[in-house]
Every structure is written in structure tokens, then in C-alpha cells.
Short mmCIF file of C-alpha atoms in Angstrom, two decimals:
data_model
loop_
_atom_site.label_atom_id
_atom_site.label_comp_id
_atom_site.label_asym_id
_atom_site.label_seq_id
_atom_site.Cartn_x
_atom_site.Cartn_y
_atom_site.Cartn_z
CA UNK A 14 41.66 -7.04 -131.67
CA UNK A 15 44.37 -9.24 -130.91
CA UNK A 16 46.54 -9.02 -127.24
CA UNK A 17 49.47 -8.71 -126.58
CA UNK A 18 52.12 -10.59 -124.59
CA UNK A 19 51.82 -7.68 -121.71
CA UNK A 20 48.26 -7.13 -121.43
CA UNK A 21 45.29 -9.32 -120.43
CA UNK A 22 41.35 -9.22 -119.84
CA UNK A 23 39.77 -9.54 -116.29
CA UNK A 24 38.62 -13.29 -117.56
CA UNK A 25 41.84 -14.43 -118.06
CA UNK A 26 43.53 -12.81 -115.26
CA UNK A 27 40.78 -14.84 -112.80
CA UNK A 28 42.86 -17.90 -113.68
CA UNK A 29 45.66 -16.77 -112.18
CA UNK A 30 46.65 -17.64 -108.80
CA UNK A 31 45.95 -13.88 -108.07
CA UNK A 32 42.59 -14.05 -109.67
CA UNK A 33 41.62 -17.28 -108.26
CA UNK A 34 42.35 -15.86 -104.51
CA UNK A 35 40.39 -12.62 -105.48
CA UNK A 36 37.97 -14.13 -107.09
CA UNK A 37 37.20 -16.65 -103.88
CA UNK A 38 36.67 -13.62 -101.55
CA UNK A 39 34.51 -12.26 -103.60
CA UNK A 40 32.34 -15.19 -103.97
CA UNK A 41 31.96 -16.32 -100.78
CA UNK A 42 31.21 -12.07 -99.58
CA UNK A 43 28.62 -11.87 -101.84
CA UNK A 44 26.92 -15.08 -100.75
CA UNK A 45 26.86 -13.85 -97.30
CA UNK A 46 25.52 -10.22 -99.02
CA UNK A 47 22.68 -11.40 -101.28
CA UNK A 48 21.41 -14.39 -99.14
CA UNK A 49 18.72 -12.10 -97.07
CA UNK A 50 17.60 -9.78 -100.22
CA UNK A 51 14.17 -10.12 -101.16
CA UNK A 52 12.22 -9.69 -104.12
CA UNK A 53 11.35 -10.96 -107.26
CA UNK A 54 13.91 -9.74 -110.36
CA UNK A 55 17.57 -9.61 -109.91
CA UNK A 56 20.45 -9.14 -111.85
CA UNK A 57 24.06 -8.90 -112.27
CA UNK A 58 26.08 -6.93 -115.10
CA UNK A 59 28.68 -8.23 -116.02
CA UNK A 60 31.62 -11.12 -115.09
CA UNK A 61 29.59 -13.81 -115.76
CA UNK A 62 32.69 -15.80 -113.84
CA UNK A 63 31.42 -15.23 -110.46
CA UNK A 64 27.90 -16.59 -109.79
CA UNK A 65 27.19 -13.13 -108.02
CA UNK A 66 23.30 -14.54 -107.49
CA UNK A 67 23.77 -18.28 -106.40
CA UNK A 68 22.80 -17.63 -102.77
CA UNK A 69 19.69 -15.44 -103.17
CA UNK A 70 16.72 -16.92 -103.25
CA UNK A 71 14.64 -14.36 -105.48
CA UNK A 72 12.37 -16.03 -108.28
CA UNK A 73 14.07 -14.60 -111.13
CA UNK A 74 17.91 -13.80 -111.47
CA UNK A 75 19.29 -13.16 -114.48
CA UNK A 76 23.23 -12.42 -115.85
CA UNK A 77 23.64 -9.78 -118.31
CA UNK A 78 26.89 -9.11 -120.66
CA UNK A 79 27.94 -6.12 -122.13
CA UNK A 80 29.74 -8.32 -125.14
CA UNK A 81 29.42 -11.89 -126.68
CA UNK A 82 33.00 -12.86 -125.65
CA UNK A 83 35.29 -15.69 -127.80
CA UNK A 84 36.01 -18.79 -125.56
CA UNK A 85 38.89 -18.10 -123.07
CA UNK A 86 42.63 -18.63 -124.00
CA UNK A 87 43.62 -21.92 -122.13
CA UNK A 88 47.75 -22.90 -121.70
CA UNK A 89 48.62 -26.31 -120.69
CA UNK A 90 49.93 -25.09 -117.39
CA UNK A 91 46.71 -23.26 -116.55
CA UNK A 92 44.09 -24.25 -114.51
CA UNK A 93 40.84 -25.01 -115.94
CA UNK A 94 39.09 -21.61 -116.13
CA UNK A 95 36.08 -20.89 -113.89
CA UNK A 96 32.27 -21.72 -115.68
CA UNK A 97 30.85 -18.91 -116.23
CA UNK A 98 26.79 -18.29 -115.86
CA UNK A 99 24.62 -18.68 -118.59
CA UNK A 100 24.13 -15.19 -119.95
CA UNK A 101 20.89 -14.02 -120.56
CA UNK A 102 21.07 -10.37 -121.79
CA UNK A 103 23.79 -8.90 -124.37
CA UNK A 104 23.49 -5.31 -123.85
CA UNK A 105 25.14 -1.79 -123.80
CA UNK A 106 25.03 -1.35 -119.75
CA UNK A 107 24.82 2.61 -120.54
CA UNK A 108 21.45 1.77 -121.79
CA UNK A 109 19.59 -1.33 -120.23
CA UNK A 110 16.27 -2.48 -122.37
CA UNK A 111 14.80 -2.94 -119.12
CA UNK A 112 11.57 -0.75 -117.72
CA UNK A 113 12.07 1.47 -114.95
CA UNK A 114 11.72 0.51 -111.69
CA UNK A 115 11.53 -3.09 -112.54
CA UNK A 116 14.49 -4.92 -110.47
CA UNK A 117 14.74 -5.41 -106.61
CA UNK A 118 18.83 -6.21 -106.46
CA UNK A 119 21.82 -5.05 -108.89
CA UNK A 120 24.62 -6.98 -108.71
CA UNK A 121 28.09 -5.00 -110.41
CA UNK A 122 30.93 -7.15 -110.30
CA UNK A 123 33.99 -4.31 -111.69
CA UNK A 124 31.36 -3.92 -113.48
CA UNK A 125 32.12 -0.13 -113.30
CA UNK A 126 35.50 -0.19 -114.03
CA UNK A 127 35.23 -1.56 -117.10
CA UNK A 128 31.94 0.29 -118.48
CA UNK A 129 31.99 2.79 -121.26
CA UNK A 130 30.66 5.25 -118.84
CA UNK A 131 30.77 4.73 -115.16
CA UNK A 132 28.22 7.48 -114.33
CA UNK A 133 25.48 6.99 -117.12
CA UNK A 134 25.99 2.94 -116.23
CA UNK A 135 25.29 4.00 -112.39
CA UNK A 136 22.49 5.85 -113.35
CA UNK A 137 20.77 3.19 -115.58
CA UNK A 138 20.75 0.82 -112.44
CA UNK A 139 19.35 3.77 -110.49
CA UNK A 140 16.72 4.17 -113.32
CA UNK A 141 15.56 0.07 -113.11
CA UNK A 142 15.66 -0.47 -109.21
CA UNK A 143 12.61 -0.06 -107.15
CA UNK A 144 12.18 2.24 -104.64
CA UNK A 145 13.98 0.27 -101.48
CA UNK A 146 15.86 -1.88 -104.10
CA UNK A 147 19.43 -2.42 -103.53
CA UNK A 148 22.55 -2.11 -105.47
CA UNK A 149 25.96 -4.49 -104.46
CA UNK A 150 29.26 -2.76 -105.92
CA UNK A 151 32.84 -4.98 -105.60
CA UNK A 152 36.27 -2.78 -107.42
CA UNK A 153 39.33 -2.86 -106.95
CA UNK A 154 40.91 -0.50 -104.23
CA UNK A 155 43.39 2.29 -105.73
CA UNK A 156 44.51 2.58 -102.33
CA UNK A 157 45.74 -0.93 -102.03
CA UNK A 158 49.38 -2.50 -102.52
CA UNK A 159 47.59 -4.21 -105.47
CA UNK A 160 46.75 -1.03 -106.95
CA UNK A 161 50.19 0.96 -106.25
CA UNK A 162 52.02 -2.41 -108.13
CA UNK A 163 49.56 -1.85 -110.99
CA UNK A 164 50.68 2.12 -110.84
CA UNK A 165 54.52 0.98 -111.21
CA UNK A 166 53.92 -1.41 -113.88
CA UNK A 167 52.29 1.69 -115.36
CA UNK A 168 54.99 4.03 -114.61
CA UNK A 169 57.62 1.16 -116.06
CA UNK A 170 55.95 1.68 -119.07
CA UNK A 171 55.83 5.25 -119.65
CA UNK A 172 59.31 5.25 -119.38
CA UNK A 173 60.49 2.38 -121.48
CA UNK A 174 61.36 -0.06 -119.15
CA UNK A 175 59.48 -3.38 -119.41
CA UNK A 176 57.32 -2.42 -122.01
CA UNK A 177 56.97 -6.12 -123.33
CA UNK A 178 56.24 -7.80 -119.39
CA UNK A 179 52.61 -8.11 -118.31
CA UNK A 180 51.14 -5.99 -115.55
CA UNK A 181 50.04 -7.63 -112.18
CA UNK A 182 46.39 -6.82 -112.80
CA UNK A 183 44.21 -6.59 -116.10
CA UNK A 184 45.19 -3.81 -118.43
CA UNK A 185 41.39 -2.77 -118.97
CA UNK A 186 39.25 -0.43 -116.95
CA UNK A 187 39.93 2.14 -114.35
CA UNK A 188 39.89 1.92 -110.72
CA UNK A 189 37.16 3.88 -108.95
CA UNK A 190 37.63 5.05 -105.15
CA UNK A 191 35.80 3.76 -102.30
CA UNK A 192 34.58 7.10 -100.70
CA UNK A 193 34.57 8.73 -104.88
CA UNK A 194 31.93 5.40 -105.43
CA UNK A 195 29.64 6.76 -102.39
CA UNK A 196 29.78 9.80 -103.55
CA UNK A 197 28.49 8.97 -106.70
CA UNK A 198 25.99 7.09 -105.09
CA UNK A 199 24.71 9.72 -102.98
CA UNK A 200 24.19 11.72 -105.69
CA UNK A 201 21.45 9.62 -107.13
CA UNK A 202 19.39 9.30 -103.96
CA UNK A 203 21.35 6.20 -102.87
CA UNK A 204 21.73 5.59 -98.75
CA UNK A 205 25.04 3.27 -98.43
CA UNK A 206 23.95 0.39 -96.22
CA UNK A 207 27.45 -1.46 -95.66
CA UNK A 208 30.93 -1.06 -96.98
CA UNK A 209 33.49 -3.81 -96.40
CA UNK A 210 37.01 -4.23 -97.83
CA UNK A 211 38.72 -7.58 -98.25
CA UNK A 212 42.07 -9.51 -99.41
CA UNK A 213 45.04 -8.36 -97.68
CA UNK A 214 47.69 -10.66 -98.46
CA UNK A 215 50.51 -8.25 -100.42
CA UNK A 216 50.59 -8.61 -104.58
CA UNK A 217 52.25 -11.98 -105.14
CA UNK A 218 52.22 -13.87 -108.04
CA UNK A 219 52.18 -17.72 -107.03
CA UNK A 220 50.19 -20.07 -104.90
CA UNK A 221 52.83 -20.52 -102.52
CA UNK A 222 53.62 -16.83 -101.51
CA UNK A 223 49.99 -16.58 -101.29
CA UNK A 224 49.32 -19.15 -99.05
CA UNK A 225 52.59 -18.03 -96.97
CA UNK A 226 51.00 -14.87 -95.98
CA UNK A 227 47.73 -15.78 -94.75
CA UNK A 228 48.25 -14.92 -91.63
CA UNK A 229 47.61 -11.07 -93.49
CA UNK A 230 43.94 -11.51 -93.99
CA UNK A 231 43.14 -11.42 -90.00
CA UNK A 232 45.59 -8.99 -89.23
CA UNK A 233 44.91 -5.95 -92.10
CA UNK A 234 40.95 -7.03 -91.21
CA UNK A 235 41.90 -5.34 -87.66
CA UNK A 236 44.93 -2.99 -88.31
CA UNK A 237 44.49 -1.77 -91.76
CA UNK A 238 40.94 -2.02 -92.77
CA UNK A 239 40.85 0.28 -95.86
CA UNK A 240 43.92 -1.34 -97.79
CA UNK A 241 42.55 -4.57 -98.88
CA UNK A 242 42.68 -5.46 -102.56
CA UNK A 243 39.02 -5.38 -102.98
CA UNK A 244 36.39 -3.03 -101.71
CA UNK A 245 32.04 -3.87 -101.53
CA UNK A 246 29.23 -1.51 -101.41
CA UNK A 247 26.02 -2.05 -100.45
CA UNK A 248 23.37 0.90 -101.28
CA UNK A 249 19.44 0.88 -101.19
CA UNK A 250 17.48 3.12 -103.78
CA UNK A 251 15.45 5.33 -101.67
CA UNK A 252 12.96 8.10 -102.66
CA UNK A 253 13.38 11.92 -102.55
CA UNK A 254 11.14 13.98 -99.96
CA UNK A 255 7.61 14.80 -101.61
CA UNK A 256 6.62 19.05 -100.92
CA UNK A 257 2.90 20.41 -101.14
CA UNK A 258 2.37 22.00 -104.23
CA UNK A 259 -1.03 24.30 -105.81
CA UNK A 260 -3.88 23.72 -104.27
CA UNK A 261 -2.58 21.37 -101.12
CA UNK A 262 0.15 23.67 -100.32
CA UNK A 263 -2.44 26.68 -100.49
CA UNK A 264 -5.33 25.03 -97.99
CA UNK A 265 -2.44 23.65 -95.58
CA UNK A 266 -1.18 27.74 -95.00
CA UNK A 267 -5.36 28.52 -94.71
CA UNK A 268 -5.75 25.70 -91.47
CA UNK A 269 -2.82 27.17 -90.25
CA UNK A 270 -4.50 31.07 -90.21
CA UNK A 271 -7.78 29.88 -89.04
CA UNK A 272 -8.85 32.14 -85.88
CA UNK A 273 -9.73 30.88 -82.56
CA UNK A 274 -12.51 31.26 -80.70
CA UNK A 275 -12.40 32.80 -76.87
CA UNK A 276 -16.09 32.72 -74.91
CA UNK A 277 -16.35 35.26 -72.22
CA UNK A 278 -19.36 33.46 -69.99
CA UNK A 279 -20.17 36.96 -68.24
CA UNK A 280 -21.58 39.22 -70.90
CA UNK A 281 -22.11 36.31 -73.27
CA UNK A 282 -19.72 37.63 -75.82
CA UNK A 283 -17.84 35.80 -78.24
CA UNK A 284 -14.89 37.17 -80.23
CA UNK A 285 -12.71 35.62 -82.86
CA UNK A 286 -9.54 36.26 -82.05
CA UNK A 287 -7.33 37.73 -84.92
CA UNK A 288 -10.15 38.81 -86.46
CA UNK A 289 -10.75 42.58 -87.07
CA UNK A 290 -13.27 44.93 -85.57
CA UNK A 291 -15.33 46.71 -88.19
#
């Protein structure tokens, strides 16, 4: 399918000024993230852009694609687009050929955003992590300025006005909420380790305006925490409590009923206490 003027894939859009500065943040958090996660087998889904897995250290890390994408559109004015990993996987993310419980770290880059189905794709990582294997989530925040621009661009649309101009962030996918996310998580027996939110400078299109309002990042870090651009979620796989059933659950109530014994040294007699007299 061919695009249009006004829309544009998340590739694309992370060779933008925008997507460059988002795409930094999220490069250098999920260094610091991944860098103390052991194991043997991990793998991201998705975004092959970001090199969500440089800075982990487990034997085998792997990048999986949900699509065999055409070569990126480059303009002359454009900067060289980022190299993306070498893909190892093509598959449907709703349905990973990979054996249960066989991966120690999940990597999803928006990878939830842009899936088919964000539940059944949540649950397939929940199906292939190990017990005590974790899960590392970056979206975008609907609660941002980023997102509200995106709304309005939206809205513009609906009613006619700018149908033909671009919107600030890729058309695809759909924003999911921090605290809906942890929810979800929850849900599947997840415990949510560490949340984070990042990128505070305001939705500005060019280098310059960007680099004008660093001073942002420190001060929304401090004052307004939960309305960066870009949100991360860090959530370990943990097991479900384990009840006595049949036969255990049966000999655990008998040891519990078993009567006690009281020795009365004057008249030598014994009785069993709770026992009765016949």
C-alpha cells in the first residue's frame, strides 16, 4: 500500500529530528535497563532501529519482526536513517514459534502499539518467559503534550481542516496508558519492577527548538514526572501460589486433628485428650 503525503511509519518518523531525540532516550534508558539482566535467551519484537539488546550481556539475543519491510524512503535533506539490527525471526507476534517458557528478557519497543492485538501479543511474551523472567515495555504517553498534538492533528482531520498536512507522530498504532499497561500486566501474574517516564522537551519540529528547550528535561524529571513523551516498564514473570489438593490436602487437615497426650503421674493414667470415652 502506498502513503500518503500526511501519514508516515514509526521507521521513517525516527529520522526526524523528533524521532532522532526520542529515539536517543530510549537507547541510552534501555542500556542502563538491560545491562544487569541475566540469562541465556533474549529478545526484542519489533523496531529493529533501536539496538534494544546491545548492553546485555546474555549469550543469545535475538531481534524479531513482525513484517519483511521495503528499504526506507531516503530525501536528500534527510539524515542518513538509523541501521537497523539484523533480524532474525519474521513472525506474527500474536503467535511466537517459540516454546514456552524458553526466554529470560522481552524487549517491546511500541511494540504494543502497533501489534494486531495488544493483549494476545502480551500474553504470548507471558507464555515464552521463564518464571522470574522479565519483560521491558517503552510507548508513547497519551498523557503527554506529544500525545494531545497528535489528538489535534486528529481532530483537524475529522473536521476537514488540514487533511493533506502530516501529523506530528506516526499515523499507525494506538497509544496504550501507563497505569492501563500495568494493569494489563497484573493480570497475567506480572509484578512491575520499575516505571520511568522520559523526554520532556514540548512537541517541536526542528533541531533548534529542540535543543532550545533542554533546560525541560531536568525540570519535568522533578516537577512533572508523568508527562514525558515516552513512558518504560519493567515487569518480572512470577508464579501463581500453589494450594494442597487430594490426598496432601486430606493428610495435612488429619496432623492437624491428631489428639494429645496428658500423663497424670499419680494414678498412672493416661488419656488422649479429644478422644471419646466409650
Amino acid at each position: 500500500m502506498t502513503k500518503s503525503s500526511a501519514s508516515i511509519s514509526l521507521p521513517d518518523w525516527l529520522r526526524t529530528p523528533a524521532g532522532r531525540y526520542l529515539l536517543a532516550w530510549e537507547q541510552e534508558h534501555l542500556d542502563r535497563a538491560v545491562v544487569d539482566m541475566f540469562g541465556f535467551h533474549a529478545l526484542q519484537l519489533g523496531l529493529p532501529e533501536l539496538a534494544a539488546l546491545q548492553a546485555n550481556r546474555m549469550p543469545h539475543r535475538w531481534v524479531a519482526s513482525d513484517s519483511i519491510a521495503a528499504a526506507p524512503r531516503v530525501d536528500a535533506a534527510d539524515d542518513p536513517p538509523p541501521a537497523p539490527a539484523a533480524v532474525a525471526l519474521h513472525c506474527d507476534f500474536d503467535a511466537l514459534p517459540l516454546d514456552s517458557q524458553s526466554l529470560d528478557l522481552v524487549v517491546l519497543p511500541h511494540t504494543l502499539e502497533l501489534a494486531r492485538d495488544p493483549h494476545l501479543a502480551l500474553h504470548e511474551v507471558e507464555r515464552v518467559l521463564r518464571p522470574e523472567g522479565r519483560v521491558v515495555i517503552v510507548g508513547f504517553n497519551p498523557a503527554s503534550l506529544w500525545a494531545l498534538r497528535q489528538r489535534m492533528g486528529h481532530m483537524r482531520r475529522r473536521l476537514g481542516f488540514g487533511a493533506r498536512s502530516p501529523l506530528f507522530l506516526p499515523s499507525e498504532g494506538e497509544f496504550i496508558g501507563y497505569r492501563r499497561l500495568r494493569d494489563w500486566l497484573r493480570l497475567l501474574s506480572f509484578e512491575v519492577e520499575a516505571g520511568r517516564f522520559g523526554c520532556y522537551r514540548p512537541p517541536v519540529a526542528s533541531d533548534k527548538w529542540l535543543s532550545r528547550f533542554e533546560w525541560t528535561e531536568r525540570a519535568g524529571d522533578r516537577w512533572w514526572p508523568v508527562f514525558g513523551a515516552l513512558y518504560s516498564l519493567t515487569a518480572v514473570k512470577r508464579l501463581r501460589g500453589m494450594r494442597l489438593v487430594g490426598l496432601a490436602r486430606e493428610q495435612r487437615v488429619k496432623s492437624k486433628a491428631a489428639p494429645a497426650v496428658v500423663a497424670h503421674h499419680g494414678n498412672g493414667i493416661h488419656q488422649h485428650i479429644g478422644e471419646h470415652d466409650s
